[in-house]
Structures are given as C-alpha cells and as structure tokens.
Amino acid sequence: MNAATLFGLCGATLVGFGLYGLVTNPEPLRKILAFNLLGSGVFLVFGVVSKRAAASGLGGDPVPQAMVITAIVVAFAATAMAIALVLRLLQETGRATLSSDDPGGTDTDRGNA
Amino acid sequence: MPDATVLPDTTTTDGALLVLAIVLPAAGVLLSFAVGGRHVERIAFVLLPSGLVLALIIFADVWRSGHRLIYIVGDWKPPLGIALRADGLSAAMMVTMAIVICAVGVFAHADFGTRAGSVETRAPFAFWILLMAIWGAMNIVFLGGDLFTLYVALELLTFAAVPLVCLDGRAETLQAALRYLLFALLGSILYLVGTALLYGSYATLDIGLLSHRVHMEPATVAAATLMTVGLFAKTALFPLHLWLPPAHAGAPAAASAVLSAVVVKGSFFLVVRLWFDVMPGMLGPAGAQLFGALGAAAIVFGSVVALRQQRLKLLIAYSTVAQIGYLFLMFPLAFDTVSAQLQSGGALTGGMLQAISHATAKAAMFMAAGLIYAALGHDRIAELGGIARALPMTMFAFALGGVSLIGLPPSGGFLAKWLLLEAAVATGQWWWAMVMLAGGLFTSGYMFIVLSRALAPAEQPLKLRIIVPRYQEAAALALALTSLLLGLAALGPVDVFEVGRLDAMMVMPR
C-alpha cells in the first residue's frame, strides 16, 4: 500500500465518521464538529487526488491544492457562521437545540405573533 | 484527445459583460461595508436596476446572435483557467432573477428603508448587503463554466441566504436558519466530494471538456450520486425538504420572497447543468424515473400538507415544496430512449419555464402574504375574512400568482405544464401526466381555500394595523402580472433555451 492509498483510506474513514455524526447527533455543536471532521476527510481526498494526478516531474498537481485552500476557507466561514447562530440561539432561549418542541422557541414566537 | 485541439473557447465580443455581471454585485457588497449605514440602500437602488439592464443586454445578445457569450478569465484557457459562459438557459434565468430581485428591492423599501432622522439599525444594513450578495452568487451560478466555481457560487448563495432567514433574530427563526445551514453544508460538502472524484478521474472540471471525457465508471457514478444528493438537499426536494417550510415561512416577507423564488433555483440550475451539460448520457432510464418519482412525491406530499396548513405563510412555503417537484418531472420527460441521453427540447423548455414562472409567482405571493400579515397582525387563514375588500390589489396579486401555479392560461405555469404534458404524451409516459394533473387539482384546492376565506365578508369590521403603501402592492402585482403574461412567451423567445446547446455539440464533435 503506497502513501496515496493510505491517505485516501484515512480520508474516506473521516468522511464516514463525519457523515455519521452529522446525521445522528441531535446537538447542533456536535453536528458542527462532525461537519468539520467530514470536511477534513474531503480535504484529504483532494490531497490524494493531487498526488495521484501529478504531472511528470511535479510532486503534486497544483490545481487540487488551489481548490482545497478555497474549500478550507469556505468551511472555516461556514463553521464561524454556524457557531454564531448557535451562540445567538443560546442567548435567546437559554439552550441550543434543533428540536421543534423547544419551549423557549414557541414562547418567543407567541410573544411576537 | 481531439478536444484539446479544437477547443472553441475564446472570449467573444461582449464577453466582458459577463464579468461585469459578477463584479457589480461584489463591488456593491464591498462598497456597502466601506461606507456603511444609510448609504447601503442607495447603493442597492443604483446597482439592482443596472443589474437588470445588464441581464437584459446579455439576454438580447444571446438571443439575437444565437451563440453563447464566453469570457476566458485572464486569457487562461480551461482546463487550467476558468471560463464564464452564458447560454440561453443562463441568460433567461439571469433576467428572471434580476426582475424578481428588483421587485423585492422596491417592496423592501418599506420594511428595510432608512428614513431621514431615524436611528440606524442592523437589519436594513444586513438585508441590502445580503440581497446584493444573493444576486451576485446567482450570476456566478448561471455563468460559471467549471464545477468548482459553481461550488464556490453555491456556498456564497448559502452564506447570503441563511442570515436572511433570521434577520429579525427571534429564537424560532434562528433555529430555522441553523437547520437550513446544516442541511446546506451537508449538501455542499457532498457536492465537493463529487468534484474531487471527478477531478481525480478526468483532470478537469470545465463543463465543456468534462462532457467529452466523462464515461461510465464507478468513481464517476459515485461522484454524480453524491453531487446530486447534495444539490437535492439544497433544492429541498422531497424527502430532503424538512428545512424549507420553517425557514421560508419564518423570514420577513421580502426575504421569504427571495429565498423561495431565487435561492432554491440556484441549486436546481446546477442539477440541470450537471445532468444536461456534463453527463447527459449517464442518468439512464432508471435514474430519470427516480428523479421523476421524487418530484411526484414532492408534489403530492407538499400539496397535501399545504391543504392542511392554518397559517398563510406556511401554506405558501409548502406550496414551494410541491412546485419544486414539478421541476424534476422534466428529467424522465427529457430522456430519449433511443440515444439513452437527456435531450434538450420541449421538456427542458417546460421545466425551465416552470422555474421562471414559479419564481415570479411565488415572490408575488410571499409579498402579498407579508402585506396581509402586516395589515392584520396575523396570517391565520381562517380569520382572513374581509381582507380582499381592505387590500384588493394585494389579494389580486396573490390570486394571479395562484393562477400561474395552478397553470391556467395564459400564465407561464400553463405554458410550462402544457410543454411538459406534451412531452409526457409524446414519450408515452402517461403516469407523469397524471401526476401533473393531480398536482394542478391540489394547487387549486389550497388556492381556493385561501381565496374563499379572503373574499368572505368580515365578521366584525376590520381594523388594519398599518396603511399598506401602494408601491409595495404594486411590486407584488407587477411580479404576478409578469408570471401571468409569461405564457405569451410562446409567441416570442421561448426557443432561447436552446441557444448554446447546439453550439457546444457542433463545434466539439465526439
């Protein structure tokens, strides 16, 4: 097994863990962490693609590397936005959940409607 | 590889217009951050109409010349560089979205306008910036020529759309926004995995180049599946629609109109690009039927749930879930069994017209619902009595929007459904025709529930909380009329959708 395959398998495992966490965890913060795990797996896959598609004489294909930098910035911004939303939700209701029977949520709704 | 030598991608005359369509909104957003405060609305009021003019010029150019507009960024040709391309589909969608966004801008002046002497608040500042950001992101979605640029556009669209949901900062809308964001992030990361796999297999993400290299192999099938599921989650196609109703119903009226009319069309457009342009031969009959089945399930589920809603805005949001279903009926109808490919033709035209007429009609309906909410202080359907007498123009706009959704002539919805029905009959797929007709009945059902309540006399004299500004009603009515008269497009530029599709095939033969 060469390095590219090993990293590819690691990437796939991370994607699997992340996807499982994102789907099954009810807590928003855990979902966000799972999303980051999933993202890391995808970035690793990009690295593997770069290594495998390397042109002759180059250590790696630079195009996937350029893409992955963009993707990391995007994932960072997404995480920041999600955390900001969770914090704001916590300030408003005292708890941050996604369940719709959240008493804080309905109370505020009634007050405004 | 013959495509490397006969590559037709060179910047066309007027290709620079495409750059302008992306740079203008971006400049608007940056300038708004720099000057801040009450200038933001003024910037938007200059830029949004110029965006409409720009879209119209691009549309006229594409329609008259019958060729695509192409701009090669920095003269670096694909596969290394990035190409912007405007074909008939992009031009038509750009014009529609520009019209909707301009109308929303007029409508939003009342809610998010900054009046002289008033205290500066955060919501208007955010709203105008987000509106310009959505406009820019949509333009990149329509013009982007490679799958990674389209990924960035999708993310821009998400980041602009999510804060619109929770502009008023209530706990309920914050929750809806968070749920929307998580769905959207899952969708875009799946899309990103797909682009990585495709690049690994074919060493390009350019749509034109990829369409010639792509062939059936496990990595490609996995990539296509992941990307499609991701885009379905962002388009809120049943059963991934859970985030949509609370997000769209909870947002302020102007934001709901943008979200429902514009934002979901972005990811839908990418589904069309992916399957019609990148890999038309890969979907296969079973895949096409599956797309159609999900669409049909969305129509039935969305309509039935819409019929049971007590609140007007939720009813309209569930109606969006149902109408999104129609968009996916075009995949089985466009599938040509002889060549085993998705063919552009009546079904594609019908599907795109459905997207356009839904965009205009749904924006008008959300605006009307927002005005009703503002005037009554609630949007409970059972207590709407007398509102048609109090706000005749608003109710008229709402009803006209409904006419287009039901598909009565001469509305755009009629032309769209007629083209789709025609394709269903021509290809002998009567079951999709049944779904469409049943969907029309359901739609009339929930429209008439609302209209019969609204047209009934009030039990006690209505006291409106605010005086609804006439220009807000006019903005909603103008959009509803656009949707109604869209059916007349049958006399004019309806074949514009084909522009550029033939080009790509002729110049770059397999």
XYZ file of C-alpha atoms in Angstrom:
623
model
C 0.000 0.000 0.000
C 1.513 3.328 -1.008
C 1.104 6.623 0.784
C -1.626 7.919 -1.527
C -3.843 4.899 -0.889
C -3.250 5.117 2.849
C -4.216 8.781 2.962
C -7.167 8.062 0.705
C -8.445 5.434 3.129
C -7.929 7.841 6.049
C -9.916 10.466 4.150
C -12.713 8.004 3.470
C -12.819 6.985 7.144
C -13.021 10.611 8.259
C -15.812 11.260 5.770
C -17.661 8.232 7.147
C -17.279 9.331 10.784
C -18.265 12.882 9.951
C -21.319 11.889 7.958
C -22.478 9.528 10.698
C -22.028 12.221 13.337
C -23.750 14.882 11.275
C -26.797 12.710 10.688
C -27.177 11.067 14.115
C -26.123 13.717 16.668
C -29.006 15.897 17.823
C -26.776 18.591 19.372
C -26.006 21.458 16.952
C -22.460 21.917 18.287
C -21.693 18.236 17.752
C -23.182 18.466 14.269
C -20.840 21.367 13.506
C -17.855 19.401 14.785
C -18.939 16.408 12.701
C -19.198 18.685 9.681
C -15.591 19.762 10.249
C -14.476 16.141 10.530
C -16.286 15.384 7.285
C -14.653 18.421 5.699
C -11.178 17.333 6.809
C -11.763 13.947 5.175
C -12.744 15.660 1.915
C -9.659 17.904 2.021
C -7.500 14.830 2.495
C -9.147 13.260 -0.560
C -8.221 16.389 -2.521
C -4.610 15.915 -1.415
C -4.670 12.306 -2.613
C -6.152 13.389 -5.950
C -3.375 15.963 -6.278
C -0.709 13.334 -5.610
C -2.189 10.744 -7.935
C -2.809 13.176 -10.783
C 0.682 14.676 -10.522
C 2.188 15.527 -13.883
C 5.598 14.153 -14.639
C 8.348 15.938 -12.751
C 5.974 17.601 -10.288
C 5.487 16.414 -6.716
C 1.781 17.075 -6.937
C -0.842 18.555 -9.234
C -1.266 22.160 -8.019
C -4.890 22.572 -9.164
C -6.493 20.422 -6.426
C -4.227 22.174 -3.925
C -5.575 25.539 -5.041
C -9.106 24.172 -4.768
C -8.590 22.773 -1.313
C -7.344 26.111 0.002
C -10.559 27.713 -1.225
C -12.600 24.893 0.276
C -10.862 25.277 3.649
C -11.651 28.996 3.701
C -15.272 28.247 2.837
C -15.534 25.584 5.558
C -13.987 27.977 8.067
C -16.516 30.675 7.209
C -19.355 28.153 7.396
C -18.230 26.976 10.829
C -17.955 30.539 12.101
C -21.461 31.310 10.883
C -22.919 28.132 12.389
C -21.245 28.830 15.751
C -22.557 32.397 15.696
C -26.081 31.091 15.107
C -25.766 28.556 17.937
C -24.496 31.231 20.324
C -27.307 33.581 19.401
C -29.842 30.790 19.859
C -28.350 30.096 23.278
C -28.667 33.762 24.251
C -32.288 33.923 23.117
C -33.592 30.658 24.581
C -31.046 29.545 27.151
C -30.472 26.310 25.270
C -29.296 25.429 21.813
C -31.293 22.585 20.327
C -32.852 21.904 16.977
C -35.937 20.104 18.292
C -39.114 21.903 17.346
C -40.836 21.335 20.715
C -38.348 23.679 22.347
C -40.465 25.686 24.840
C -38.264 28.796 24.569
C -38.818 28.969 20.829
C -42.581 28.734 20.942
C -42.875 31.273 23.756
C -40.928 33.878 21.837
C -42.979 33.118 18.767
C -46.217 33.692 20.648
C -44.940 36.928 22.053
C -44.224 38.296 18.599
C -47.086 36.930 16.543
C -7.847 13.684 -27.213
C -9.330 15.775 -30.014
C -10.968 18.334 -27.741
C -7.646 19.889 -26.755
C -7.016 20.980 -30.321
C -10.478 22.111 -31.466
C -11.276 23.948 -28.263
C -13.646 26.728 -29.321
C -13.372 28.619 -26.058
C -12.267 32.116 -26.856
C -13.607 35.304 -25.390
C -16.466 36.561 -27.559
C -17.326 40.169 -28.206
C -19.379 41.448 -25.284
C -17.913 38.635 -23.206
C -16.789 41.272 -20.738
C -20.464 41.841 -19.854
C -20.359 38.527 -18.009
C -17.537 39.779 -15.816
C -19.492 42.942 -15.120
C -22.490 40.852 -14.023
C -20.324 39.278 -11.316
C -18.154 42.252 -10.393
C -21.018 44.763 -9.967
C -22.742 42.941 -7.077
C -19.411 42.135 -5.447
C -18.380 45.782 -5.686
C -21.748 46.771 -4.240
C -21.281 44.488 -1.234
C -17.732 45.711 -0.543
C -18.666 49.361 -1.012
C -21.604 48.911 1.372
C -19.282 47.615 4.071
C -16.934 50.530 3.477
C -19.434 53.408 3.512
C -21.955 51.701 5.780
C -25.190 52.833 7.331
C -27.799 54.641 5.368
C -25.887 54.705 2.087
C -26.354 50.981 1.638
C -29.911 51.287 0.392
C -28.861 53.972 -2.097
C -26.080 51.744 -3.436
C -28.576 48.910 -3.858
C -31.029 51.211 -5.613
C -28.401 52.149 -8.177
C -26.940 48.685 -8.641
C -30.053 46.479 -8.722
C -31.665 48.210 -11.742
C -28.316 48.319 -13.554
C -28.113 44.578 -12.909
C -31.483 44.183 -14.624
C -30.332 46.250 -17.606
C -27.135 44.204 -17.820
C -29.081 40.919 -17.725
C -31.400 42.206 -20.466
C -28.433 43.183 -22.657
C -26.870 39.728 -22.199
C -30.225 38.084 -22.946
C -30.731 40.149 -26.113
C -27.172 39.398 -27.210
C -27.531 35.653 -26.747
C -30.977 35.572 -28.346
C -30.070 37.685 -31.366
C -26.728 36.069 -32.135
C -27.897 32.555 -31.329
C -24.497 31.842 -29.786
C -23.102 31.685 -26.314
C -21.234 34.577 -24.737
C -17.904 33.389 -23.433
C -15.270 35.095 -21.350
C -11.974 33.395 -20.553
C -10.748 34.883 -17.284
C -7.222 36.249 -17.642
C -6.963 34.556 -21.045
C -6.002 31.323 -19.286
C -7.893 28.666 -21.167
C -9.533 25.675 -19.500
C -8.568 23.159 -18.167
C -6.176 25.403 -16.213
C -8.179 28.608 -16.445
C -11.781 29.489 -15.734
C -14.363 30.212 -18.409
C -17.579 32.157 -17.926
C -20.270 31.125 -20.355
C -23.781 32.459 -20.925
C -26.020 30.167 -22.933
C -29.750 30.503 -23.411
C -30.561 28.926 -20.055
C -28.262 31.236 -18.133
C -29.449 34.369 -19.924
C -33.140 33.613 -19.333
C -32.576 32.752 -15.672
C -30.429 35.868 -15.143
C -33.186 38.128 -16.453
C -35.830 36.415 -14.291
C -33.766 36.639 -11.141
C -32.881 40.276 -11.834
C -36.592 41.110 -12.257
C -37.525 39.338 -9.018
C -34.661 40.925 -7.070
C -35.532 44.419 -8.345
C -39.185 43.936 -7.361
C -38.101 42.686 -3.941
C -35.900 45.766 -3.639
C -38.886 48.044 -4.260
C -41.023 46.034 -1.852
C -38.377 46.011 0.862
C -38.018 49.799 0.847
C -40.921 49.966 3.310
C -39.521 47.404 5.763
C -35.813 47.971 5.396
C -35.664 51.544 4.138
C -33.662 54.085 6.081
C -35.696 57.203 6.686
C -34.117 60.578 7.339
C -33.730 61.212 11.051
C -34.361 57.624 12.108
C -31.858 55.618 14.121
C -29.653 53.324 12.124
C -30.414 49.644 12.692
C -28.692 46.452 11.827
C -31.404 44.622 9.898
C -31.660 47.003 6.884
C -27.870 47.169 6.588
C -27.693 43.372 6.516
C -30.693 42.982 4.234
C -29.413 45.128 1.362
C -25.938 43.623 1.510
C -27.364 40.100 1.523
C -29.697 40.923 -1.350
C -26.765 42.107 -3.487
C -24.727 39.067 -2.416
C -27.531 36.719 -3.497
C -27.764 38.491 -6.834
C -24.005 38.115 -7.373
C -23.943 34.486 -6.278
C -26.834 33.630 -8.609
C -24.992 35.248 -11.518
C -21.933 33.082 -10.809
C -24.205 30.017 -10.636
C -25.614 30.873 -14.063
C -22.320 31.863 -15.708
C -19.748 29.614 -14.034
C -18.144 27.296 -16.541
C -16.492 24.787 -14.244
C -17.773 22.701 -11.377
C -15.504 24.183 -8.712
C -16.512 27.771 -9.480
C -20.073 26.537 -9.175
C -19.246 25.076 -5.746
C -17.989 28.461 -4.594
C -21.128 30.076 -6.010
C -23.318 27.588 -4.119
C -21.554 28.413 -0.870
C -21.834 32.153 -1.473
C -25.534 31.651 -2.064
C -25.910 29.714 1.187
C -23.978 32.274 3.217
C -26.151 35.056 1.831
C -29.427 33.155 2.234
C -29.077 31.789 5.774
C -28.828 35.169 7.550
C -31.880 36.371 5.581
C -33.922 33.710 7.397
C -33.103 35.080 10.852
C -32.992 38.831 10.156
C -35.461 39.556 12.944
C -33.462 37.450 15.439
C -36.393 35.547 17.000
C -35.464 32.194 18.533
C -37.787 30.363 16.168
C -36.164 31.823 13.067
C -32.654 31.324 14.472
C -33.483 27.659 14.819
C -34.838 27.533 11.272
C -31.696 29.253 9.995
C -29.425 26.822 11.830
C -31.311 23.843 10.458
C -31.144 25.331 6.960
C -27.401 25.957 7.328
C -26.711 22.383 8.437
C -28.688 20.941 5.526
C -26.947 23.286 3.112
C -23.481 22.496 4.481
C -24.104 18.777 4.153
C -25.291 19.402 0.608
C -22.274 21.418 -0.424
C -19.724 19.089 1.165
C -21.274 16.161 -0.747
C -21.020 18.256 -3.905
C -17.370 18.973 -3.072
C -16.545 15.248 -2.689
C -18.067 14.758 -6.125
C -15.849 17.441 -7.691
C -12.757 15.858 -6.078
C -13.643 12.437 -7.525
C -14.349 13.894 -10.973
C -11.079 15.835 -10.995
C -9.244 12.681 -9.907
C -10.700 10.764 -12.847
C -10.619 13.325 -15.649
C -8.149 16.054 -14.561
C -10.563 18.845 -15.460
C -13.702 20.354 -14.002
C -14.556 22.501 -17.005
C -18.095 21.646 -18.114
C -17.285 21.578 -21.830
C -14.147 19.461 -21.511
C -15.660 17.163 -18.918
C -18.711 16.399 -21.067
C -16.399 14.895 -23.695
C -14.211 12.914 -21.342
C -16.831 11.600 -18.947
C -17.720 7.930 -19.197
C -19.345 5.278 -17.070
C -17.053 4.094 -14.282
C -17.503 3.594 -10.517
C -15.814 6.861 -9.473
C -17.967 8.889 -11.871
C -21.165 7.211 -10.734
C -20.235 7.829 -7.100
C -19.371 11.467 -7.858
C -22.609 12.061 -9.752
C -24.679 10.467 -6.986
C -23.013 12.461 -4.219
C -23.312 15.747 -6.099
C -26.941 15.092 -6.958
C -27.928 14.199 -3.403
C -26.129 17.304 -2.156
C -27.924 19.514 -4.645
C -31.263 17.876 -3.810
C -30.726 18.765 -0.149
C -30.112 22.392 -1.136
C -33.077 22.474 -3.511
C -35.309 20.986 -0.780
C -36.547 18.177 -2.989
C -38.688 15.686 -1.060
C -37.579 13.921 1.217
C -34.821 16.479 1.962
C -37.291 19.371 2.256
C -37.551 19.464 6.072
C -35.623 22.700 6.459
C -37.608 24.708 3.928
C -41.057 25.434 5.425
C -39.903 26.882 8.787
C -37.087 28.849 7.123
C -39.188 30.333 4.342
C -42.282 30.925 6.456
C -40.401 32.500 9.369
C -38.329 35.023 7.413
C -39.520 38.604 6.828
C -41.750 38.843 3.726
C -39.130 40.371 1.433
C -36.593 37.733 2.474
C -39.113 34.887 2.045
C -39.757 36.084 -1.482
C -36.038 35.985 -2.334
C -35.483 32.632 -0.645
C -38.411 30.884 -2.270
C -38.193 32.498 -5.684
C -34.456 32.843 -6.203
C -32.276 30.803 -3.867
C -33.724 27.304 -4.404
C -33.440 27.843 -8.174
C -29.656 28.156 -7.830
C -29.058 24.572 -6.778
C -31.784 23.381 -9.151
C -29.936 25.086 -12.001
C -26.802 23.168 -11.049
C -28.721 19.874 -11.215
C -29.733 20.823 -14.752
C -26.148 21.798 -15.661
C -24.774 18.586 -14.217
C -27.181 16.230 -15.956
C -27.935 18.021 -19.201
C -24.493 19.509 -19.906
C -21.838 17.493 -18.086
C -23.183 13.961 -18.291
C -26.342 13.744 -20.427
C -25.731 10.078 -21.204
C -25.170 8.935 -17.629
C -28.561 9.253 -15.980
C -30.101 6.185 -17.609
C -33.817 5.363 -17.738
C -33.964 4.176 -14.120
C -32.263 7.343 -12.825
C -34.582 9.559 -14.849
C -37.626 7.741 -13.492
C -36.242 8.055 -9.945
C -35.866 11.849 -10.358
C -39.431 11.973 -11.623
C -40.693 9.812 -8.754
C -39.073 12.109 -6.171
C -40.642 15.068 -7.960
C -44.044 13.381 -7.966
C -43.720 12.545 -4.256
C -42.829 16.190 -3.587
C -45.918 17.354 -5.499
C -48.289 15.043 -3.627
C -46.713 15.476 -0.189
C -46.232 19.253 -0.452
C -49.756 19.813 -1.741
C -51.463 17.619 0.855
C -49.571 19.268 3.707
C -50.262 22.709 2.207
C -54.003 21.912 2.222
C -53.852 21.314 5.975
C -51.996 24.497 6.959
C -53.617 27.050 9.252
C -51.137 29.834 8.508
C -50.862 31.558 5.158
C -47.058 31.804 5.004
C -46.627 28.129 5.885
C -49.156 27.220 3.208
C -47.118 29.139 0.619
C -43.901 27.511 1.856
C -45.347 24.001 1.483
C -46.607 25.017 -1.927
C -42.952 25.747 -2.794
C -42.068 22.172 -1.759
C -44.755 20.922 -4.158
C -43.786 23.219 -7.028
C -40.124 22.179 -6.766
C -41.418 18.687 -7.536
C -42.613 19.837 -10.959
C -39.086 20.926 -11.837
C -37.846 17.349 -11.547
C -40.564 15.878 -13.758
C -38.632 17.183 -16.741
C -35.848 14.619 -16.281
C -37.856 11.490 -17.247
C -39.660 13.533 -19.919
C -36.418 14.790 -21.479
C -34.943 11.301 -21.543
C -34.599 9.999 -25.061
C -34.774 6.200 -25.032
C -33.154 5.827 -28.478
C -29.920 7.684 -27.700
C -30.197 6.952 -23.935
C -29.441 10.627 -23.280
C -31.140 13.624 -21.766
C -32.184 15.707 -24.764
C -32.918 19.376 -24.691
C -36.291 20.086 -26.211
C -39.855 20.654 -25.097
C -39.372 19.056 -21.697
C -36.297 21.136 -20.832
C -38.037 24.305 -22.020
C -41.102 23.378 -19.973
C -39.033 22.715 -16.859
C -37.111 25.989 -17.134
C -40.339 27.917 -17.789
C -41.793 26.294 -14.677
C -38.777 27.529 -12.709
C -39.207 31.046 -14.093
C -42.963 31.265 -13.629
C -42.703 29.796 -10.128
C -40.025 32.362 -9.259
C -42.188 35.316 -10.249
C -45.476 33.920 -8.936
C -44.104 32.733 -5.602
C -42.298 36.012 -4.925
C -45.575 37.856 -5.573
C -47.472 35.513 -3.237
C -44.964 35.856 -0.396
C -45.058 39.649 -0.762
C -48.853 39.632 -0.691
C -48.838 37.355 2.368
C -46.367 39.711 4.036
C -48.659 42.688 3.414
C -51.648 40.764 4.778
C -49.619 39.820 7.859
C -48.558 43.414 8.381
C -52.100 44.730 7.964
C -53.890 42.164 10.140
C -51.122 41.320 12.585
C -51.598 37.615 11.893
C -51.820 35.264 8.924
C -54.328 32.704 10.190
C -56.211 31.565 7.112
C -59.474 31.026 8.984
C -59.577 34.700 10.049
C -58.784 36.312 6.704
C -62.426 37.419 6.175
C -62.786 40.902 4.684
C -59.149 41.290 3.710
C -59.939 41.197 -0.007
C -62.128 44.281 0.493
C -59.477 46.038 2.552
C -56.493 45.207 0.331
C -57.953 44.431 -3.114
C -54.715 44.930 -5.039
C -52.749 42.626 -2.713
C -55.356 39.879 -2.920
C -55.464 40.289 -6.701
C -51.685 39.788 -6.874
C -51.982 36.720 -4.630
C -54.741 35.250 -6.780
C -52.848 35.887 -10.031
C -49.805 34.160 -8.542
C -52.082 31.237 -7.725
C -53.422 31.226 -11.291
C -49.883 30.730 -12.546
C -49.167 27.985 -10.008
C -52.360 26.131 -10.962
C -51.443 26.552 -14.614
C -54.417 28.409 -16.087
C -53.881 30.104 -19.458
C -52.249 32.455 -20.369
C -49.894 32.137 -17.403
C -46.304 30.928 -17.536
C -47.320 27.940 -15.441
C -49.819 26.993 -18.146
C -47.215 27.080 -20.908
C -44.735 25.140 -18.752
C -47.219 22.434 -17.838
C -48.511 22.260 -21.384
C -44.966 21.644 -22.718
C -44.354 19.033 -20.032
C -47.698 17.321 -20.738
C -46.922 17.358 -24.441
C -43.572 15.684 -23.745
C -45.295 13.149 -21.495
C -47.746 12.243 -24.248
C -45.048 12.205 -26.940
C -42.850 9.830 -24.942
C -45.814 7.705 -23.835
C -45.261 8.329 -20.109
C -48.874 8.895 -19.091
C -48.131 8.438 -15.379
C -46.285 11.786 -15.217
C -49.220 13.457 -16.954
C -51.482 12.054 -14.221
C -49.194 13.472 -11.528
C -49.197 16.898 -13.182
C -52.968 16.989 -13.499
C -53.448 15.823 -9.911
C -50.939 18.464 -8.779
C -52.980 21.123 -10.584
C -56.114 19.999 -8.709
C -54.310 20.083 -5.357
C -52.949 23.547 -6.125
C -56.407 24.861 -6.975
C -57.609 23.255 -3.743
C -55.312 25.218 -1.471
C -55.633 28.400 -3.520
C -59.425 28.290 -3.258
C -59.289 27.650 0.499
C -57.362 30.905 0.900
C -59.379 32.867 -1.648
C -62.776 31.794 -0.313
C -61.753 32.897 3.201
C -60.300 36.169 1.963
C -63.305 37.025 -0.205
C -65.806 36.293 2.571
C -67.140 39.355 4.399
C -65.527 40.178 7.721
C -67.338 39.060 10.865
C -66.550 42.321 12.584
C -65.236 45.446 10.842
C -61.539 45.028 10.051
C -59.130 47.407 11.685
C -55.898 47.422 9.732
C -52.802 47.945 11.841
C -50.934 49.901 9.199
C -51.697 51.648 5.960
C -50.141 49.443 3.315
C -48.028 51.546 0.949
C -49.308 51.455 -2.609
C -45.864 50.783 -4.140
C -45.498 47.597 -2.103
C -48.767 46.313 -3.506
C -47.653 47.404 -6.969
C -44.384 45.460 -6.681
C -46.284 42.266 -5.824
C -48.822 42.878 -8.573
C -46.122 43.563 -11.170
C -44.459 40.220 -10.435
C -47.794 38.390 -10.516
C -48.593 40.004 -13.880
C -45.156 39.007 -15.207
C -45.899 35.432 -14.248
C -49.371 35.635 -15.790
C -48.171 37.063 -19.084
C -45.189 34.740 -19.323
C -47.374 32.331 -21.273
C -47.213 34.820 -24.126
C -43.520 33.954 -24.377
C -44.760 31.113 -26.570
C -45.055 33.781 -29.273
C -41.519 35.022 -28.707
C -38.226 33.924 -27.282
C -39.195 30.514 -25.915
C -36.564 28.797 -28.071
C -33.838 30.855 -26.406
C -33.251 27.930 -24.038
C -31.758 26.003 -26.937
C -29.113 28.658 -27.640
C -25.637 27.387 -26.975
C -26.655 23.776 -26.548
C -26.290 23.075 -30.266
C -23.110 25.193 -30.445
C -21.360 23.065 -27.906
C -22.224 19.882 -29.754
C -21.364 21.108 -33.238
C -18.038 22.736 -32.550
C -16.726 19.957 -30.383
C -17.705 16.682 -32.017
C -17.036 13.499 -30.145
